[in-house]
Amino acid sequence: MTTSVCMGIYNGAAYLEAQLESIRGQTKRPDQVVLCDDGSADAGAEIAEAFIDRYGLQGTWKLYRNRERKGYPGNFYHVMGLCDMDVVFLADQDDVWTDKKLETMCKTMEAHPEAKCVCCKFGLIDSEGKDIHSLMQPAVSHGTGEVRNVSIADVFYKCEWPGMVLAYRRAWFQGVARDRKLGENSRIPHDFLVCALAAEAHGFLQLDNELAYHRRHDSNAGGEEHRLSRLLNRERKLGEIKNYNRLLDAFREEQALASEEAAGVLEEKRTVMGERYEALRSRRITKVAANAWRRRGMVRPATVVCDMILCFGKGPGA
């Protein structure tokens, strides 16, 4: 089983070298590492180039520079298309991997030929590399090494799998993306799409091992947050819900999902998120609570608590 690691780079100079070191230090060395800079204004591309030169990695590591900005997620779809090994590991420029990530996840792929995509669990670190804890904490690892099947309902209920925890079979993804005409122009984030397509095919497995650390800082591409002062901001949350609803619309408009089961889950999630937006906008706790109870299988308890607290927030409703 050959492996590619791919990474889109954009203004990531601050944390890039630590991530490159964690990739280079894998107990199972990747057969190919593909990096693509999307017109960074900082020294990210130069850092990557110097890293490759310093360790003599030119044979297996390649750095590309886009002439015109592709944006996010266009740059990731582009760099994914440059990979040509059996399994592709997605990497973000500001995270850190444990040294056995590739080895452990490849063993899982080999043991489960039905898997289209495998993910691991992950911890959270801050800009200084220190552990952090959040109200919206990812699933805790018990270190059992066991795997569970992640359903399409799980993906839309709690999409907690950033690209840096994913490894997918290249031939499978390229085939589905080609058949459904999904590519660099898609408005769906690359990691969300990989998760949804694998889950739709009943081939998305989660490994109960913490093999990576997701760094949260002020410049995260996904706008993640762990500080209560920002999590509990109603206007910010309304904006996040709007953006998420646009992603759900993109799934529908691009016809990314083919099965009736997946289409039904998507439509239910669109309804739930629309109701959540209106309830939070109304600032009525009773409406938030009623919606949460009616849709309790599709709403996280922590989300309900946050929304109820946000009803007390100041400012206009929209």
mmCIF file of N, CA and C in Angstrom, residues 74-123:
data_model
loop_
_atom_site.group_PDB
_atom_site.id
_atom_site.type_symbol
_atom_site.label_atom_id
_atom_site.label_comp_id
_atom_site.label_asym_id
_atom_site.label_seq_id
_atom_site.Cartn_x
_atom_site.Cartn_y
_atom_site.Cartn_z
ATOM 1 N N GLY A 74 -10.576 25.082 -3.233
ATOM 2 C CA GLY A 74 -10.066 24.794 -4.568
ATOM 3 C C GLY A 74 -8.629 24.315 -4.584
ATOM 4 N N ASN A 75 -7.788 24.914 -3.726
ATOM 5 C CA ASN A 75 -6.389 24.510 -3.697
ATOM 6 C C ASN A 75 -6.232 23.074 -3.216
ATOM 7 N N PHE A 76 -7.069 22.669 -2.256
ATOM 8 C CA PHE A 76 -6.979 21.289 -1.767
ATOM 9 C C PHE A 76 -7.435 20.298 -2.836
ATOM 10 N N TYR A 77 -8.523 20.610 -3.536
ATOM 11 C CA TYR A 77 -8.941 19.706 -4.608
ATOM 12 C C TYR A 77 -7.843 19.592 -5.667
ATOM 13 N N HIS A 78 -7.165 20.699 -5.921
ATOM 14 C CA HIS A 78 -6.079 20.694 -6.901
ATOM 15 C C HIS A 78 -4.937 19.785 -6.444
ATOM 16 N N VAL A 79 -4.487 19.947 -5.203
ATOM 17 C CA VAL A 79 -3.345 19.163 -4.728
ATOM 18 C C VAL A 79 -3.726 17.692 -4.553
ATOM 19 N N MET A 80 -4.983 17.412 -4.223
ATOM 20 C CA MET A 80 -5.438 16.022 -4.153
ATOM 21 C C MET A 80 -5.327 15.359 -5.526
ATOM 22 N N GLY A 81 -5.603 16.141 -6.577
ATOM 23 C CA GLY A 81 -5.501 15.612 -7.929
ATOM 24 C C GLY A 81 -4.079 15.364 -8.390
ATOM 25 N N LEU A 82 -3.103 15.935 -7.682
ATOM 26 C CA LEU A 82 -1.692 15.730 -8.030
ATOM 27 C C LEU A 82 -1.107 14.470 -7.392
ATOM 28 N N CYS A 83 -1.859 13.859 -6.491
ATOM 29 C CA CYS A 83 -1.389 12.644 -5.814
ATOM 30 C C CYS A 83 -1.638 11.423 -6.699
ATOM 31 N N ASP A 84 -0.725 10.443 -6.653
ATOM 32 C CA ASP A 84 -0.933 9.240 -7.469
ATOM 33 C C ASP A 84 -0.605 7.935 -6.750
ATOM 34 N N MET A 85 -0.628 7.958 -5.404
ATOM 35 C CA MET A 85 -0.405 6.726 -4.650
ATOM 36 C C MET A 85 -1.746 6.081 -4.268
ATOM 37 N N ASP A 86 -1.693 4.912 -3.636
ATOM 38 C CA ASP A 86 -2.914 4.159 -3.326
ATOM 39 C C ASP A 86 -3.814 4.892 -2.339
ATOM 40 N N VAL A 87 -3.206 5.388 -1.268
ATOM 41 C CA VAL A 87 -3.960 6.032 -0.189
ATOM 42 C C VAL A 87 -3.447 7.459 -0.017
ATOM 43 N N VAL A 88 -4.382 8.395 0.133
ATOM 44 C CA VAL A 88 -4.024 9.804 0.280
ATOM 45 C C VAL A 88 -4.350 10.264 1.700
ATOM 46 N N PHE A 89 -3.358 10.812 2.382
ATOM 47 C CA PHE A 89 -3.530 11.424 3.693
ATOM 48 C C PHE A 89 -3.612 12.934 3.507
ATOM 49 N N LEU A 90 -4.674 13.526 4.022
ATOM 50 C CA LEU A 90 -4.813 14.979 3.975
ATOM 51 C C LEU A 90 -4.073 15.591 5.157
ATOM 52 N N ALA A 91 -3.384 16.677 4.907
ATOM 53 C CA ALA A 91 -2.636 17.350 5.973
ATOM 54 C C ALA A 91 -2.932 18.842 5.945
ATOM 55 N N ASP A 92 -3.100 19.429 7.113
ATOM 56 C CA ASP A 92 -3.252 20.880 7.227
ATOM 57 C C ASP A 92 -1.930 21.483 7.667
ATOM 58 N N GLN A 93 -1.731 22.734 7.345
ATOM 59 C CA GLN A 93 -0.425 23.373 7.536
ATOM 60 C C GLN A 93 -0.113 23.727 8.982
ATOM 61 N N ASP A 94 -1.082 23.654 9.862
ATOM 62 C CA ASP A 94 -0.848 24.141 11.225
ATOM 63 C C ASP A 94 -1.082 23.089 12.309
ATOM 64 N N ASP A 95 -1.221 21.832 11.911
ATOM 65 C CA ASP A 95 -1.458 20.779 12.890
ATOM 66 C C ASP A 95 -0.195 19.947 13.109
ATOM 67 N N VAL A 96 -0.279 18.946 13.980
ATOM 68 C CA VAL A 96 0.863 18.081 14.282
ATOM 69 C C VAL A 96 0.376 16.637 14.370
ATOM 70 N N TRP A 97 1.148 15.719 13.773
ATOM 71 C CA TRP A 97 0.804 14.301 13.808
ATOM 72 C C TRP A 97 1.691 13.557 14.791
ATOM 73 N N THR A 98 1.164 12.483 15.370
ATOM 74 C CA THR A 98 2.015 11.574 16.129
ATOM 75 C C THR A 98 2.837 10.755 15.130
ATOM 76 N N ASP A 99 3.939 10.181 15.577
ATOM 77 C CA ASP A 99 4.852 9.545 14.624
ATOM 78 C C ASP A 99 4.322 8.242 14.030
ATOM 79 N N LYS A 100 3.266 7.661 14.596
ATOM 80 C CA LYS A 100 2.739 6.397 14.076
ATOM 81 C C LYS A 100 1.414 6.561 13.328
ATOM 82 N N LYS A 101 1.099 7.797 12.940
ATOM 83 C CA LYS A 101 -0.190 8.039 12.290
ATOM 84 C C LYS A 101 -0.319 7.263 10.973
ATOM 85 N N LEU A 102 0.642 7.406 10.086
ATOM 86 C CA LEU A 102 0.561 6.705 8.808
ATOM 87 C C LEU A 102 0.578 5.187 8.999
ATOM 88 N N GLU A 103 1.476 4.712 9.831
ATOM 89 C CA GLU A 103 1.594 3.270 10.049
ATOM 90 C C GLU A 103 0.301 2.675 10.587
ATOM 91 N N THR A 104 -0.266 3.328 11.603
ATOM 92 C CA THR A 104 -1.473 2.801 12.252
ATOM 93 C C THR A 104 -2.672 2.839 11.323
ATOM 94 N N MET A 105 -2.842 3.935 10.599
ATOM 95 C CA MET A 105 -4.011 4.059 9.735
ATOM 96 C C MET A 105 -3.901 3.169 8.502
ATOM 97 N N CYS A 106 -2.686 2.973 8.000
ATOM 98 C CA CYS A 106 -2.520 2.052 6.873
ATOM 99 C C CYS A 106 -2.840 0.619 7.287
ATOM 100 N N LYS A 107 -2.452 0.230 8.481
ATOM 101 C CA LYS A 107 -2.784 -1.108 8.970
ATOM 102 C C LYS A 107 -4.300 -1.289 9.052
ATOM 103 N N THR A 108 -4.987 -0.229 9.444
ATOM 104 C CA THR A 108 -6.449 -0.295 9.508
ATOM 105 C C THR A 108 -7.041 -0.436 8.118
ATOM 106 N N MET A 109 -6.508 0.303 7.147
ATOM 107 C CA MET A 109 -6.996 0.193 5.768
ATOM 108 C C MET A 109 -6.766 -1.219 5.226
ATOM 109 N N GLU A 110 -5.607 -1.798 5.546
ATOM 110 C CA GLU A 110 -5.291 -3.147 5.069
ATOM 111 C C GLU A 110 -6.198 -4.196 5.706
ATOM 112 N N ALA A 111 -6.535 -3.978 6.974
ATOM 113 C CA ALA A 111 -7.395 -4.929 7.689
ATOM 114 C C ALA A 111 -8.855 -4.797 7.275
ATOM 115 N N HIS A 112 -9.217 -3.667 6.673
ATOM 116 C CA HIS A 112 -10.613 -3.404 6.289
ATOM 117 C C HIS A 112 -10.667 -2.978 4.829
ATOM 118 N N PRO A 113 -10.598 -3.934 3.917
ATOM 119 C CA PRO A 113 -10.623 -3.581 2.490
ATOM 120 C C PRO A 113 -11.905 -2.896 2.059
ATOM 121 N N GLU A 114 -12.957 -3.004 2.860
ATOM 122 C CA GLU A 114 -14.221 -2.337 2.524
ATOM 123 C C GLU A 114 -14.183 -0.835 2.812
ATOM 124 N N ALA A 115 -13.182 -0.388 3.549
ATOM 125 C CA ALA A 115 -13.101 1.022 3.945
ATOM 126 C C ALA A 115 -12.712 1.890 2.755
ATOM 127 N N LYS A 116 -13.488 2.934 2.530
ATOM 128 C CA LYS A 116 -13.148 3.940 1.526
ATOM 129 C C LYS A 116 -12.305 5.042 2.157
ATOM 130 N N CYS A 117 -12.563 5.306 3.429
ATOM 131 C CA CYS A 117 -11.849 6.343 4.159
ATOM 132 C C CYS A 117 -11.743 5.926 5.619
ATOM 133 N N VAL A 118 -10.583 6.175 6.210
ATOM 134 C CA VAL A 118 -10.361 5.908 7.630
ATOM 135 C C VAL A 118 -9.966 7.209 8.301
ATOM 136 N N CYS A 119 -10.490 7.433 9.499
ATOM 137 C CA CYS A 119 -10.103 8.614 10.267
ATOM 138 C C CYS A 119 -9.657 8.186 11.656
ATOM 139 N N CYS A 120 -8.844 9.025 12.274
ATOM 140 C CA CYS A 120 -8.428 8.798 13.652
ATOM 141 C C CYS A 120 -9.074 9.858 14.535
ATOM 142 N N LYS A 121 -8.901 9.725 15.829
ATOM 143 C CA LYS A 121 -9.330 10.775 16.748
ATOM 144 C C LYS A 121 -8.178 11.748 16.964
ATOM 145 N N PHE A 122 -8.491 12.905 17.528
ATOM 146 C CA PHE A 122 -7.468 13.935 17.652
ATOM 147 C C PHE A 122 -7.688 14.778 18.898
ATOM 148 N N GLY A 123 -6.604 15.407 19.336
ATOM 149 C CA GLY A 123 -6.676 16.333 20.450
ATOM 150 C C GLY A 123 -6.589 17.767 19.953
#
